[in-house]
PDB file of C-alpha atoms in Angstrom:
ATOM      1  CA  MET A   1     -76.830   4.846 -28.277  1.00 40.00           C
ATOM      2  CA  ILE A   2     -74.558   7.334 -26.554  1.00 39.00           C
ATOM      3  CA  ARG A   3     -73.341   4.649 -24.140  1.00 45.00           C
ATOM      4  CA  LEU A   4     -72.761   2.310 -27.105  1.00 39.00           C
ATOM      5  CA  VAL A   5     -70.540   4.845 -28.817  1.00 37.00           C
ATOM      6  CA  GLU A   6     -68.654   5.569 -25.602  1.00 43.00           C
ATOM      7  CA  ARG A   7     -67.930   1.880 -25.038  1.00 43.00           C
ATOM      8  CA  MET A   8     -66.780   1.377 -28.603  1.00 40.00           C
ATOM      9  CA  VAL A   9     -64.464   4.382 -28.376  1.00 39.00           C
ATOM     10  CA  ALA A  10     -63.029   3.063 -25.121  1.00 43.00           C
ATOM     11  CA  PHE A  11     -62.394  -0.359 -26.664  1.00 41.00           C
ATOM     12  CA  VAL A  12     -60.933   0.692 -30.019  1.00 41.00           C
ATOM     13  CA  PRO A  13     -57.395   2.237 -29.903  1.00 44.00           C
ATOM     14  CA  ARG A  14     -57.572   5.833 -31.000  1.00 42.00           C
ATOM     15  CA  LYS A  15     -55.747   6.868 -34.139  1.00 41.00           C
ATOM     16  CA  SER A  16     -53.458   9.860 -34.120  1.00 42.00           C
ATOM     17  CA  GLU A  17     -54.748  12.873 -35.954  1.00 40.00           C
ATOM     18  CA  SER A  18     -51.605  13.191 -38.048  1.00 39.00           C
ATOM     19  CA  LYS A  19     -48.328  11.475 -38.839  1.00 39.00           C
ATOM     20  CA  THR A  20     -46.550  14.185 -36.905  1.00 35.00           C
ATOM     21  CA  GLU A  21     -48.474  13.330 -33.772  1.00 38.00           C
ATOM     22  CA  VAL A  22     -47.642   9.647 -34.276  1.00 40.00           C
ATOM     23  CA  ALA A  23     -43.946  10.423 -34.562  1.00 39.00           C
ATOM     24  CA  ALA A  24     -43.965  12.832 -31.639  1.00 36.00           C
ATOM     25  CA  ALA A  25     -46.195  11.023 -29.162  1.00 40.00           C
ATOM     26  CA  GLN A  26     -47.011   7.440 -30.037  1.00 45.00           C
ATOM     27  CA  ILE A  27     -43.642   6.111 -31.208  1.00 45.00           C
ATOM     28  CA  PRO A  28     -41.514   7.078 -28.174  1.00 46.00           C
ATOM     29  CA  GLY A  29     -43.908   5.297 -25.795  1.00 45.00           C
ATOM     30  CA  GLN A  30     -43.859   2.136 -27.877  1.00 47.00           C
ATOM     31  CA  VAL A  31     -40.083   2.175 -28.154  1.00 52.00           C
ATOM     32  CA  GLN A  32     -39.777   2.628 -24.412  1.00 55.00           C
ATOM     33  CA  ARG A  33     -41.941  -0.405 -23.707  1.00 51.00           C
ATOM     34  CA  LEU A  34     -39.946  -2.476 -26.180  1.00 59.00           C
ATOM     35  CA  SER A  35     -36.801  -1.752 -24.168  1.00 63.00           C
ATOM     36  CA  LEU A  36     -37.784  -4.544 -21.782  1.00 70.00           C
ATOM     37  CA  PHE A  37     -36.522  -6.994 -24.461  1.00 76.00           C
ATOM     38  CA  GLY A  38     -32.973  -5.728 -23.960  1.00 78.00           C
ATOM     39  CA  PRO A  39     -30.644  -3.633 -26.120  1.00 82.00           C
ATOM     40  CA  PRO A  40     -30.491  -4.264 -29.873  1.00 84.00           C
ATOM     41  CA  LEU A  41     -27.914  -6.820 -31.026  1.00 85.00           C
ATOM     42  CA  LEU A  42     -25.688  -4.434 -32.951  1.00 91.00           C
ATOM     43  CA  LEU A  43     -22.175  -5.129 -34.138  1.00 89.00           C
ATOM     44  CA  GLU A  44     -19.330  -2.678 -33.713  1.00 89.00           C
ATOM     45  CA  GLY A  45     -19.711   0.179 -36.138  1.00 89.00           C
ATOM     46  CA  GLU A  46     -23.419  -0.339 -36.798  1.00 91.00           C
ATOM     47  CA  ASP A  47     -25.664   2.697 -36.546  1.00 91.00           C
ATOM     48  CA  ALA A  48     -27.774   2.539 -33.383  1.00 90.00           C
ATOM     49  CA  ALA A  49     -29.755   5.600 -34.504  1.00 91.00           C
ATOM     50  CA  ALA A  50     -30.707   3.838 -37.747  1.00 91.00           C
ATOM     51  CA  TYR A  51     -31.894   0.814 -35.747  1.00 91.00           C
ATOM     52  CA  ASP A  52     -33.991   3.054 -33.502  1.00 88.00           C
ATOM     53  CA  GLU A  53     -35.493   4.730 -36.560  1.00 90.00           C
ATOM     54  CA  LEU A  54     -36.422   1.349 -38.054  1.00 90.00           C
ATOM     55  CA  LEU A  55     -38.014   0.352 -34.733  1.00 88.00           C
ATOM     56  CA  ALA A  56     -39.935   3.625 -34.527  1.00 89.00           C
ATOM     57  CA  ARG A  57     -41.239   3.293 -38.086  1.00 90.00           C
ATOM     58  CA  MET A  58     -42.282  -0.301 -37.442  1.00 88.00           C
ATOM     59  CA  CYS A  59     -44.153   0.766 -34.302  1.00 87.00           C
ATOM     60  CA  ALA A  60     -45.873   3.529 -36.259  1.00 87.00           C
ATOM     61  CA  ALA A  61     -46.937   1.025 -38.931  1.00 86.00           C
ATOM     62  CA  VAL A  62     -48.043  -1.817 -36.646  1.00 84.00           C
ATOM     63  CA  LYS A  63     -49.234   0.268 -33.647  1.00 84.00           C
ATOM     64  CA  PRO A  64     -48.756  -2.474 -31.016  1.00 85.00           C
ATOM     65  CA  VAL A  65     -51.711  -2.821 -28.650  1.00 83.00           C
ATOM     66  CA  ASP A  66     -50.200  -5.265 -26.151  1.00 84.00           C
ATOM     67  CA  VAL A  67     -47.001  -7.039 -25.180  1.00 84.00           C
ATOM     68  CA  ILE A  68     -47.510  -9.812 -27.733  1.00 86.00           C
ATOM     69  CA  ASP A  69     -47.618  -7.239 -30.508  1.00 86.00           C
ATOM     70  CA  GLU A  70     -44.489  -5.689 -29.061  1.00 86.00           C
ATOM     71  CA  MET A  71     -42.742  -9.071 -29.091  1.00 87.00           C
ATOM     72  CA  LEU A  72     -43.603  -9.514 -32.759  1.00 88.00           C
ATOM     73  CA  VAL A  73     -42.399  -6.021 -33.596  1.00 88.00           C
ATOM     74  CA  ALA A  74     -39.109  -6.643 -31.779  1.00 88.00           C
ATOM     75  CA  ASP A  75     -38.616  -9.874 -33.746  1.00 90.00           C
ATOM     76  CA  ILE A  76     -39.450  -8.275 -37.093  1.00 91.00           C
ATOM     77  CA  VAL A  77     -37.091  -5.360 -36.528  1.00 91.00           C
ATOM     78  CA  ALA A  78     -34.233  -7.600 -35.389  1.00 92.00           C
ATOM     79  CA  LEU A  79     -34.691  -9.933 -38.361  1.00 93.00           C
ATOM     80  CA  GLU A  80     -34.974  -7.092 -40.860  1.00 93.00           C
ATOM     81  CA  TRP A  81     -31.781  -5.609 -39.434  1.00 94.00           C
ATOM     82  CA  GLU A  82     -30.094  -8.987 -39.872  1.00 94.00           C
ATOM     83  CA  VAL A  83     -31.240  -9.122 -43.509  1.00 94.00           C
ATOM     84  CA  LEU A  84     -29.840  -5.644 -44.122  1.00 93.00           C
ATOM     85  CA  ARG A  85     -26.594  -6.620 -42.400  1.00 94.00           C
ATOM     86  CA  TRP A  86     -26.011  -9.644 -44.635  1.00 95.00           C
ATOM     87  CA  ARG A  87     -26.804  -7.614 -47.738  1.00 94.00           C
ATOM     88  CA  ARG A  88     -24.393  -4.919 -46.602  1.00 93.00           C
ATOM     89  CA  LEU A  89     -21.643  -7.457 -45.930  1.00 93.00           C
ATOM     90  CA  LYS A  90     -22.120  -9.009 -49.362  1.00 93.00           C
ATOM     91  CA  ARG A  91     -21.899  -5.607 -51.012  1.00 92.00           C
ATOM     92  CA  THR A  92     -18.773  -4.743 -48.994  1.00 91.00           C
ATOM     93  CA  LEU A  93     -17.097  -8.016 -49.931  1.00 92.00           C
ATOM     94  CA  MET A  94     -17.787  -7.523 -53.633  1.00 90.00           C
ATOM     95  CA  ARG A  95     -16.572  -3.927 -53.529  1.00 88.00           C
ATOM     96  CA  GLN A  96     -13.352  -4.946 -51.776  1.00 89.00           C
ATOM     97  CA  VAL A  97     -12.682  -7.604 -54.385  1.00 88.00           C
ATOM     98  CA  ALA A  98     -13.270  -5.146 -57.216  1.00 87.00           C
ATOM     99  CA  LEU A  99     -11.168  -2.479 -55.499  1.00 89.00           C
ATOM    100  CA  LYS A 100      -8.165  -4.767 -55.056  1.00 90.00           C
ATOM    101  CA  ALA A 101      -8.401  -5.906 -58.683  1.00 89.00           C
ATOM    102  CA  LEU A 102      -8.554  -2.276 -59.823  1.00 91.00           C
ATOM    103  CA  GLU A 103      -5.538  -1.386 -57.684  1.00 91.00           C
ATOM    104  CA  ARG A 104      -3.476  -4.171 -59.270  1.00 91.00           C
ATOM    105  CA  PHE A 105      -4.510  -2.991 -62.713  1.00 91.00           C
ATOM    106  CA  LEU A 106      -3.553   0.612 -61.910  1.00 92.00           C
ATOM    107  CA  ILE A 107      -0.163  -0.410 -60.545  1.00 92.00           C
ATOM    108  CA  ASP A 108       0.617  -2.029 -63.892  1.00 91.00           C
ATOM    109  CA  ARG A 109      -0.623   1.031 -65.791  1.00 91.00           C
ATOM    110  CA  LEU A 110       1.410   3.420 -63.634  1.00 90.00           C
ATOM    111  CA  GLU A 111       4.515   1.299 -64.011  1.00 88.00           C
ATOM    112  CA  SER A 112       4.288   1.565 -67.796  1.00 88.00           C
ATOM    113  CA  ASN A 113       3.508   5.295 -67.706  1.00 89.00           C
ATOM    114  CA  TYR A 114       5.681   7.122 -65.179  1.00 87.00           C
ATOM    115  CA  ALA A 115       4.191  10.505 -66.078  1.00 87.00           C
ATOM    116  CA  LEU A 116       0.899   9.466 -64.464  1.00 88.00           C
ATOM    117  CA  HIS A 117       2.420   9.399 -60.997  1.00 87.00           C
ATOM    118  CA  GLU A 118       5.578  11.502 -61.226  1.00 87.00           C
ATOM    119  CA  GLU A 119       4.053  14.356 -59.220  1.00 88.00           C
ATOM    120  CA  HIS A 120       2.786  11.956 -56.575  1.00 89.00           C
ATOM    121  CA  PHE A 121       6.193  10.278 -56.351  1.00 87.00           C
ATOM    122  CA  GLN A 122       7.844  13.638 -55.722  1.00 87.00           C
ATOM    123  CA  SER A 123       5.551  14.473 -52.807  1.00 90.00           C
ATOM    124  CA  TYR A 124       5.865  10.904 -51.493  1.00 89.00           C
ATOM    125  CA  LEU A 125       9.670  11.105 -51.637  1.00 86.00           C
ATOM    126  CA  THR A 126       9.652  14.531 -49.987  1.00 87.00           C
ATOM    127  CA  GLU A 127       7.864  13.147 -46.918  1.00 88.00           C
ATOM    128  CA  ILE A 128      10.309  10.238 -46.693  1.00 85.00           C
ATOM    129  CA  LEU A 129      13.310  12.565 -46.856  1.00 86.00           C
ATOM    130  CA  LYS A 130      11.849  14.905 -44.237  1.00 84.00           C
ATOM    131  CA  ASN A 131      11.439  11.969 -41.866  1.00 85.00           C
ATOM    132  CA  ASN A 132      14.910  10.513 -42.469  1.00 83.00           C
ATOM    133  CA  LEU A 133      17.305  13.378 -43.181  1.00 82.00           C
ATOM    134  CA  PRO A 134      19.260  14.905 -40.302  1.00 83.00           C
ATOM    135  CA  PRO A 135      17.383  17.836 -38.731  1.00 81.00           C
ATOM    136  CA  GLU A 136      19.778  20.383 -40.209  1.00 76.00           C
ATOM    137  CA  GLN A 137      19.074  19.033 -43.735  1.00 75.00           C
ATOM    138  CA  ALA A 138      15.320  18.578 -43.429  1.00 74.00           C
ATOM    139  CA  ASP A 139      14.633  21.914 -45.110  1.00 80.00           C
ATOM    140  CA  SER A 140      16.320  20.671 -48.281  1.00 83.00           C
ATOM    141  CA  ALA A 141      14.049  17.609 -48.568  1.00 84.00           C
ATOM    142  CA  GLU A 142      11.709  19.178 -51.122  1.00 87.00           C
ATOM    143  CA  THR A 143      14.565  20.394 -53.334  1.00 87.00           C
ATOM    144  CA  LEU A 144      16.359  17.075 -53.133  1.00 86.00           C
ATOM    145  CA  ALA A 145      13.168  15.172 -53.977  1.00 84.00           C
ATOM    146  CA  ALA A 146      12.627  17.392 -57.033  1.00 88.00           C
ATOM    147  CA  GLU A 147      16.163  16.575 -58.236  1.00 86.00           C
ATOM    148  CA  CYS A 148      15.600  12.822 -57.807  1.00 86.00           C
ATOM    149  CA  THR A 149      12.144  12.661 -59.377  1.00 87.00           C
ATOM    150  CA  PRO A 150      12.741  13.131 -63.149  1.00 88.00           C
ATOM    151  CA  ASN A 151      12.857   9.900 -65.098  1.00 83.00           C
ATOM    152  CA  THR A 152      16.474  10.300 -66.203  1.00 88.00           C
ATOM    153  CA  ASP A 153      19.618   8.277 -65.600  1.00 86.00           C
ATOM    154  CA  GLU A 154      21.161  11.121 -63.627  1.00 88.00           C
ATOM    155  CA  ALA A 155      18.134  11.510 -61.373  1.00 84.00           C
ATOM    156  CA  ASN A 156      17.901   7.746 -60.870  1.00 85.00           C
ATOM    157  CA  ASP A 157      21.557   7.542 -59.852  1.00 86.00           C
ATOM    158  CA  LYS A 158      21.110  10.391 -57.394  1.00 85.00           C
ATOM    159  CA  LEU A 159      17.990   8.788 -55.961  1.00 85.00           C
ATOM    160  CA  GLY A 160      19.841   5.535 -55.395  1.00 84.00           C
ATOM    161  CA  LYS A 161      22.709   7.292 -53.616  1.00 85.00           C
ATOM    162  CA  VAL A 162      20.392   9.332 -51.400  1.00 84.00           C
ATOM    163  CA  LEU A 163      18.353   6.298 -50.362  1.00 83.00           C
ATOM    164  CA  SER A 164      21.503   4.272 -49.748  1.00 84.00           C
ATOM    165  CA  SER A 165      22.968   7.012 -47.549  1.00 82.00           C
ATOM    166  CA  LEU A 166      19.815   6.998 -45.445  1.00 80.00           C
ATOM    167  CA  GLY A 167      19.743   3.220 -45.147  1.00 81.00           C
ATOM    168  CA  LEU A 168      16.554   2.964 -47.201  1.00 79.00           C
ATOM    169  CA  GLY A 169      15.802   0.344 -49.819  1.00 74.00           C
ATOM    170  CA  ASN A 170      15.322   0.935 -53.519  1.00 73.00           C
ATOM    171  CA  ASN A 171      11.625  -0.008 -53.375  1.00 83.00           C
ATOM    172  CA  VAL A 172      10.490   3.551 -52.635  1.00 86.00           C
ATOM    173  CA  LEU A 173       9.257   4.007 -56.176  1.00 85.00           C
ATOM    174  CA  ASP A 174       7.251   0.772 -56.004  1.00 88.00           C
ATOM    175  CA  ASP A 175       5.723   1.838 -52.696  1.00 90.00           C
ATOM    176  CA  ALA A 176       4.837   5.246 -54.112  1.00 90.00           C
ATOM    177  CA  ARG A 177       3.262   3.631 -57.160  1.00 91.00           C
ATOM    178  CA  ALA A 178       1.164   1.301 -54.997  1.00 92.00           C
ATOM    179  CA  ASP A 179       0.128   4.239 -52.823  1.00 92.00           C
ATOM    180  CA  LYS A 180      -0.938   6.241 -55.881  1.00 92.00           C
ATOM    181  CA  ALA A 181      -2.875   3.275 -57.304  1.00 93.00           C
ATOM    182  CA  LYS A 182      -4.744   2.841 -54.016  1.00 92.00           C
ATOM    183  CA  GLU A 183      -5.518   6.545 -53.829  1.00 92.00           C
ATOM    184  CA  LEU A 184      -6.727   6.624 -57.426  1.00 92.00           C
ATOM    185  CA  ALA A 185      -8.893   3.534 -56.960  1.00 92.00           C
ATOM    186  CA  HIS A 186     -10.600   5.007 -53.894  1.00 92.00           C
ATOM    187  CA  GLU A 187     -11.180   8.302 -55.686  1.00 92.00           C
ATOM    188  CA  TYR A 188     -12.725   6.351 -58.551  1.00 91.00           C
ATOM    189  CA  VAL A 189     -15.070   4.535 -56.152  1.00 88.00           C
ATOM    190  CA  ARG A 190     -16.060   7.851 -54.558  1.00 89.00           C
ATOM    191  CA  GLY A 191     -16.895   9.164 -58.026  1.00 91.00           C
ATOM    192  CA  GLU A 192     -14.355  11.990 -58.163  1.00 92.00           C
ATOM    193  CA  ARG A 193     -14.458  13.335 -61.692  1.00 92.00           C
ATOM    194  CA  ASP A 194     -10.735  13.445 -62.525  1.00 91.00           C
ATOM    195  CA  ALA A 195     -10.134   9.952 -61.176  1.00 91.00           C
ATOM    196  CA  VAL A 196     -13.157   8.520 -63.003  1.00 91.00           C
ATOM    197  CA  THR A 197     -12.037  10.079 -66.268  1.00 93.00           C
ATOM    198  CA  LEU A 198      -8.464   8.806 -65.926  1.00 91.00           C
ATOM    199  CA  VAL A 199      -9.421   5.277 -64.858  1.00 91.00           C
ATOM    200  CA  ASN A 200     -11.985   4.962 -67.633  1.00 91.00           C
ATOM    201  CA  GLU A 201      -9.369   6.029 -70.175  1.00 91.00           C
ATOM    202  CA  LEU A 202      -6.902   3.454 -68.840  1.00 91.00           C
ATOM    203  CA  LEU A 203      -9.570   0.732 -68.890  1.00 90.00           C
ATOM    204  CA  THR A 204     -10.530   1.604 -72.446  1.00 90.00           C
ATOM    205  CA  ASP A 205      -6.915   1.617 -73.614  1.00 89.00           C
ATOM    206  CA  ALA A 206      -6.399  -1.819 -72.052  1.00 87.00           C
ATOM    207  CA  GLY A 207      -9.650  -3.169 -73.509  1.00 89.00           C
ATOM    208  CA  VAL A 208     -11.057  -4.212 -70.123  1.00 86.00           C
ATOM    209  CA  SER A 209     -13.850  -3.106 -67.787  1.00 83.00           C
ATOM    210  CA  MET A 210     -14.844  -3.336 -64.127  1.00 81.00           C
ATOM    211  CA  ASP A 211     -17.000  -6.338 -65.015  1.00 84.00           C
ATOM    212  CA  THR A 212     -13.831  -8.069 -66.229  1.00 82.00           C
ATOM    213  CA  PHE A 213     -12.204  -7.532 -62.848  1.00 77.00           C
ATOM    214  CA  MET A 214     -15.292  -8.667 -60.971  1.00 82.00           C
ATOM    215  CA  THR A 215     -15.626 -11.843 -63.019  1.00 83.00           C
ATOM    216  CA  LYS A 216     -12.021 -12.862 -62.468  1.00 83.00           C
ATOM    217  CA  ALA A 217     -11.749 -11.795 -58.833  1.00 81.00           C
ATOM    218  CA  LEU A 218     -15.064 -13.272 -57.652  1.00 85.00           C
ATOM    219  CA  ARG A 219     -14.171 -16.745 -58.872  1.00 86.00           C
ATOM    220  CA  LYS A 220     -12.078 -17.211 -55.743  1.00 84.00           C
ATOM    221  CA  ARG A 221     -14.731 -15.742 -53.425  1.00 88.00           C
ATOM    222  CA  ILE A 222     -17.899 -17.217 -54.898  1.00 90.00           C
ATOM    223  CA  ASP A 223     -18.286 -19.735 -52.040  1.00 92.00           C
ATOM    224  CA  GLU A 224     -18.249 -16.919 -49.479  1.00 92.00           C
ATOM    225  CA  ILE A 225     -20.854 -14.982 -51.429  1.00 92.00           C
ATOM    226  CA  GLU A 226     -23.045 -18.076 -51.714  1.00 94.00           C
ATOM    227  CA  ARG A 227     -22.897 -18.622 -47.939  1.00 95.00           C
ATOM    228  CA  ILE A 228     -23.890 -15.007 -47.342  1.00 95.00           C
ATOM    229  CA  ASP A 229     -26.819 -15.455 -49.741  1.00 95.00           C
ATOM    230  CA  ARG A 230     -27.987 -18.540 -47.834  1.00 96.00           C
ATOM    231  CA  LEU A 231     -27.804 -16.703 -44.510  1.00 95.00           C
ATOM    232  CA  THR A 232     -29.705 -13.785 -46.030  1.00 95.00           C
ATOM    233  CA  THR A 233     -32.424 -16.139 -47.254  1.00 95.00           C
ATOM    234  CA  ILE A 234     -32.759 -17.706 -43.799  1.00 95.00           C
ATOM    235  CA  ALA A 235     -33.149 -14.289 -42.187  1.00 94.00           C
ATOM    236  CA  GLU A 236     -35.683 -13.240 -44.832  1.00 94.00           C
ATOM    237  CA  THR A 237     -37.704 -16.414 -44.259  1.00 95.00           C
ATOM    238  CA  ARG A 238     -37.824 -15.842 -40.507  1.00 94.00           C
ATOM    239  CA  ARG A 239     -38.750 -12.178 -40.992  1.00 92.00           C
ATOM    240  CA  ASN A 240     -41.558 -13.083 -43.397  1.00 93.00           C
ATOM    241  CA  ALA A 241     -42.881 -15.645 -40.922  1.00 93.00           C
ATOM    242  CA  ALA A 242     -42.988 -12.971 -38.213  1.00 90.00           C
ATOM    243  CA  LEU A 243     -44.830 -10.631 -40.583  1.00 89.00           C
ATOM    244  CA  ARG A 244     -47.393 -13.340 -41.396  1.00 90.00           C
ATOM    245  CA  GLU A 245     -47.895 -13.989 -37.689  1.00 89.00           C
ATOM    246  CA  THR A 246     -48.534 -10.279 -37.158  1.00 87.00           C
ATOM    247  CA  ASP A 247     -51.127 -10.270 -39.958  1.00 87.00           C
ATOM    248  CA  ARG A 248     -52.793 -13.400 -38.527  1.00 88.00           C
ATOM    249  CA  ARG A 249     -52.939 -11.879 -35.069  1.00 84.00           C
ATOM    250  CA  ARG A 250     -54.460  -8.670 -36.450  1.00 81.00           C
ATOM    251  CA  ALA A 251     -57.133 -10.710 -38.213  1.00 84.00           C
ATOM    252  CA  VAL A 252     -57.969 -12.447 -34.925  1.00 81.00           C
ATOM    253  CA  LEU A 253     -58.086  -9.111 -33.097  1.00 74.00           C
ATOM    254  CA  GLY A 254     -60.388  -7.730 -35.800  1.00 73.00           C
ATOM    255  CA  GLU A 255     -62.781 -10.608 -35.363  1.00 76.00           C
ATOM    256  CA  THR A 256     -62.641 -10.157 -31.584  1.00 74.00           C
ATOM    257  CA  LEU A 257     -63.443  -6.484 -32.017  1.00 70.00           C
ATOM    258  CA  ARG A 258     -66.456  -7.285 -34.186  1.00 76.00           C
ATOM    259  CA  ARG A 259     -67.755  -9.778 -31.610  1.00 76.00           C
ATOM    260  CA  ARG A 260     -67.236  -7.242 -28.834  1.00 72.00           C
ATOM    261  CA  VAL A 261     -69.193  -4.590 -30.718  1.00 73.00           C
ATOM    262  CA  GLN A 262     -72.016  -7.082 -31.256  1.00 74.00           C
ATOM    263  CA  GLU A 263     -72.053  -7.924 -27.536  1.00 72.00           C
ATOM    264  CA  ILE A 264     -72.224  -4.248 -26.633  1.00 68.00           C
ATOM    265  CA  GLU A 265     -75.110  -3.742 -29.067  1.00 65.00           C
ATOM    266  CA  ASP A 266     -76.959  -6.708 -27.587  1.00 66.00           C
ATOM    267  CA  VAL A 267     -76.540  -5.306 -24.074  1.00 65.00           C
ATOM    268  CA  GLU A 268     -77.761  -1.894 -25.171  1.00 60.00           C
ATOM    269  CA  PHE A 269     -80.847  -3.408 -26.808  1.00 60.00           C
ATOM    270  CA  ALA A 270     -81.502  -5.442 -23.678  1.00 59.00           C
ATOM    271  CA  ASP A 271     -81.382  -2.253 -21.589  1.00 54.00           C
ATOM    272  CA  GLY A 272     -84.284  -0.987 -23.649  1.00 51.00           C
ATOM    273  CA  GLU A 273     -82.521   1.971 -25.149  1.00 52.00           C
ATOM    274  CA  LEU A 274     -83.091   1.022 -28.751  1.00 48.00           C
ATOM    275  CA  VAL A 275     -85.820  -1.618 -28.400  1.00 47.00           C
ATOM    276  CA  PRO A 276     -88.268  -1.156 -31.280  1.00 51.00           C
ATOM    277  CA  VAL A 277     -91.796   0.023 -30.294  1.00 46.00           C
ATOM    278  CA  PRO A 278     -94.313  -2.843 -30.900  1.00 53.00           C
ATOM    279  CA  PRO A 279     -97.137  -2.137 -33.346  1.00 55.00           C
ATOM    280  CA  PRO A 280    -100.534  -1.279 -31.821  1.00 52.00           C
ATOM    281  CA  ALA A 281    -102.929  -4.177 -31.234  1.00 54.00           C
ATOM    282  CA  GLU A 282    -105.577  -4.826 -33.821  1.00 53.00           C
ATOM    283  CA  GLY A 283    -108.772  -2.895 -33.182  1.00 50.00           C
ATOM    284  CA  ASN A 284    -107.194  -0.457 -30.716  1.00 49.00           C
ATOM    285  CA  ALA A 285    -107.166   3.214 -31.415  1.00 46.00           C
ATOM    286  CA  ALA A 286    -103.872   4.634 -32.577  1.00 38.00           C
TER     287      ALA A 286
END
């Protein structure tokens, strides 16, 4: 029986005593062996550390026992990464569409309410004057910008003269407004409290919502989104097939293990170690 147990222990892969031991000892070895399949197919800007973490977690879950298992793990990880990539690209596309629509909305709101971006226009104009005034006048850029900022006829006339003298166009205010709208939209997306409050108030006053922007803007990009969805589905189908193949292979290995255990038991019985003692013959003394 002792030899039977020893053979079974030698045949069956040992389990780590804890998840920590798996992460510290088992995963790095598996990842190293998988490196023979080449580097991961990552695009510029993708997180290689995140890919390695996904690979390590997959190895910990599957616990490859041979190169075929490792091939399946490599395929599953690559396909899952592709699925995540398509989902991320779809999300990015939809966010960009919504962001541009929100920026256009904010430009219109700022144009009708100068007070919302007067302070920003002053700082924007100050930077322009610092970069274009003669060096000896650069120190007066902030004061001059403050004189040109108020929404009065006098300030507007002065602004026009200053820009004309510097060879600049009269679209500085439009550029500043667009810059403020972009800044406000990005702050809104990041969830900054003041920006969220202001944008929500403007949306409410106009009787619209972000869903309104998305509905209108996505009409022109719906074909692109549909193509991304189809590519995502293809990647998901291939990933699921690889997962099923892994399950099928594990079932085969389990059956092989059971047969091997039976063979070992048969050998041990044949060696006489656990052969049952025959009953005494009839009439013989015990």
